[in-house]
Amino acid sequence: MDKTSFKDNIKKYYNHEAELRESKSVKSEWKIKVRQNFYNVLKQENKKTLLELGAGAGYDSVFFMENGLSVIAVDISNEMVIKCKEKGIEAYELDFY
């Protein structure tokens, strides 16, 4: 029986996918709308900070930073965290398990 945990498999998958996801910076229209709606709620509630769990390559974090929020990004993948840090995002390799 394979002793690799689900968490290890997820981390391995996203580490492998980091370069591909970095190259796909264009989001689907529906994702852009959802992100904008979420930002509108944050703005309406006068929020100043955001913790992004599962930040991936950091494109949403950059969007929120460019719109005035202080962002901390978290991802299980160390490769994704590297991508975030390359964009100037405060990022950490963590999970919520």
Coordinates of C-alpha atoms in Angstrom, one line a residue:
M1 CA 0.0 0.0 0.0
D2 CA 1.3 3.5 -0.9
K3 CA 2.0 5.5 2.2
T4 CA 2.0 8.8 0.4
S5 CA -0.7 11.0 2.0
F6 CA -3.3 12.9 0.2
K7 CA -1.6 16.1 1.3
D8 CA 1.7 15.0 -0.2
N9 CA 0.0 14.2 -3.5
I10 CA -1.7 17.6 -3.6
K11 CA 1.6 19.3 -2.9
K12 CA 3.4 17.2 -5.6
Y13 CA 0.7 18.0 -8.2
Y14 CA 0.8 21.7 -7.6
N15 CA 4.6 21.9 -7.5
H16 CA 4.5 20.1 -10.9
E17 CA 1.9 22.5 -12.3
A18 CA 3.5 25.7 -11.1
E19 CA 5.1 26.7 -14.4
L20 CA 2.0 25.9 -16.4
R21 CA -0.2 28.0 -14.0
E22 CA 2.3 30.8 -14.1
S23 CA 1.9 31.0 -17.8
K24 CA -1.9 31.1 -17.7
S25 CA -2.4 34.6 -16.2
V26 CA -5.6 35.2 -18.1
K27 CA -8.7 34.3 -16.1
S28 CA -12.0 33.2 -17.3
E29 CA -14.6 35.9 -17.5
W30 CA -16.7 34.3 -14.7
K31 CA -13.7 34.2 -12.4
I32 CA -13.0 37.8 -13.0
K33 CA -16.6 38.7 -12.2
V34 CA -16.5 36.7 -8.9
R35 CA -13.2 38.2 -7.9
Q36 CA -14.6 41.7 -8.6
N37 CA -17.8 41.1 -6.7
F38 CA -15.7 39.8 -3.7
Y39 CA -13.5 42.9 -3.9
N40 CA -16.6 45.1 -4.0
V41 CA -17.8 43.5 -0.7
L42 CA -14.4 44.0 0.9
K43 CA -14.4 47.6 -0.2
Q44 CA -18.0 48.2 1.0
E45 CA -17.0 46.7 4.4
N46 CA -13.9 48.9 4.5
K47 CA -11.6 45.9 4.8
K48 CA -7.8 46.5 4.6
T49 CA -6.3 43.1 4.8
L50 CA -6.8 39.7 3.0
L51 CA -5.5 36.2 3.8
E52 CA -5.6 34.2 0.6
L53 CA -5.6 30.4 1.2
G54 CA -4.6 28.4 -1.8
A55 CA -3.1 31.4 -3.6
G56 CA -1.5 29.5 -6.4
A57 CA 0.7 31.6 -8.6
G58 CA -0.6 34.8 -6.9
Y59 CA -2.6 36.5 -9.6
D60 CA -5.6 37.2 -7.4
S61 CA -3.3 38.4 -4.6
V62 CA -1.7 40.9 -7.0
F63 CA -5.2 42.1 -8.0
F64 CA -6.1 42.8 -4.4
M65 CA -2.8 44.4 -3.7
E66 CA -3.2 46.7 -6.7
N67 CA -6.5 47.7 -5.3
G68 CA -5.1 48.8 -1.9
L69 CA -5.4 45.7 0.3
S70 CA -2.6 44.3 2.3
V71 CA -2.3 40.6 1.3
I72 CA -0.8 37.5 2.8
A73 CA -0.8 34.5 0.5
V74 CA -0.7 30.9 1.6
D75 CA -0.3 27.8 -0.5
I76 CA 0.6 24.1 0.2
S77 CA 3.0 24.2 -2.8
N78 CA 6.5 25.6 -2.3
E79 CA 6.7 26.2 -6.0
M80 CA 3.6 28.3 -6.0
V81 CA 4.9 30.3 -3.0
I82 CA 8.0 31.1 -5.0
K83 CA 5.8 32.4 -7.8
C84 CA 4.0 34.6 -5.3
K85 CA 7.2 35.9 -3.8
E86 CA 8.5 36.7 -7.3
K87 CA 5.5 39.1 -7.7
G88 CA 6.3 40.8 -4.4
I89 CA 3.6 39.1 -2.4
E90 CA 4.2 38.1 1.2
A91 CA 3.7 34.4 0.9
Y92 CA 4.1 31.3 3.0
E93 CA 4.1 27.5 2.4
L94 CA 1.3 26.4 4.7
D95 CA -1.9 24.4 4.7
F96 CA -5.0 24.4 6.8
Y97 CA -5.1 20.7 7.6

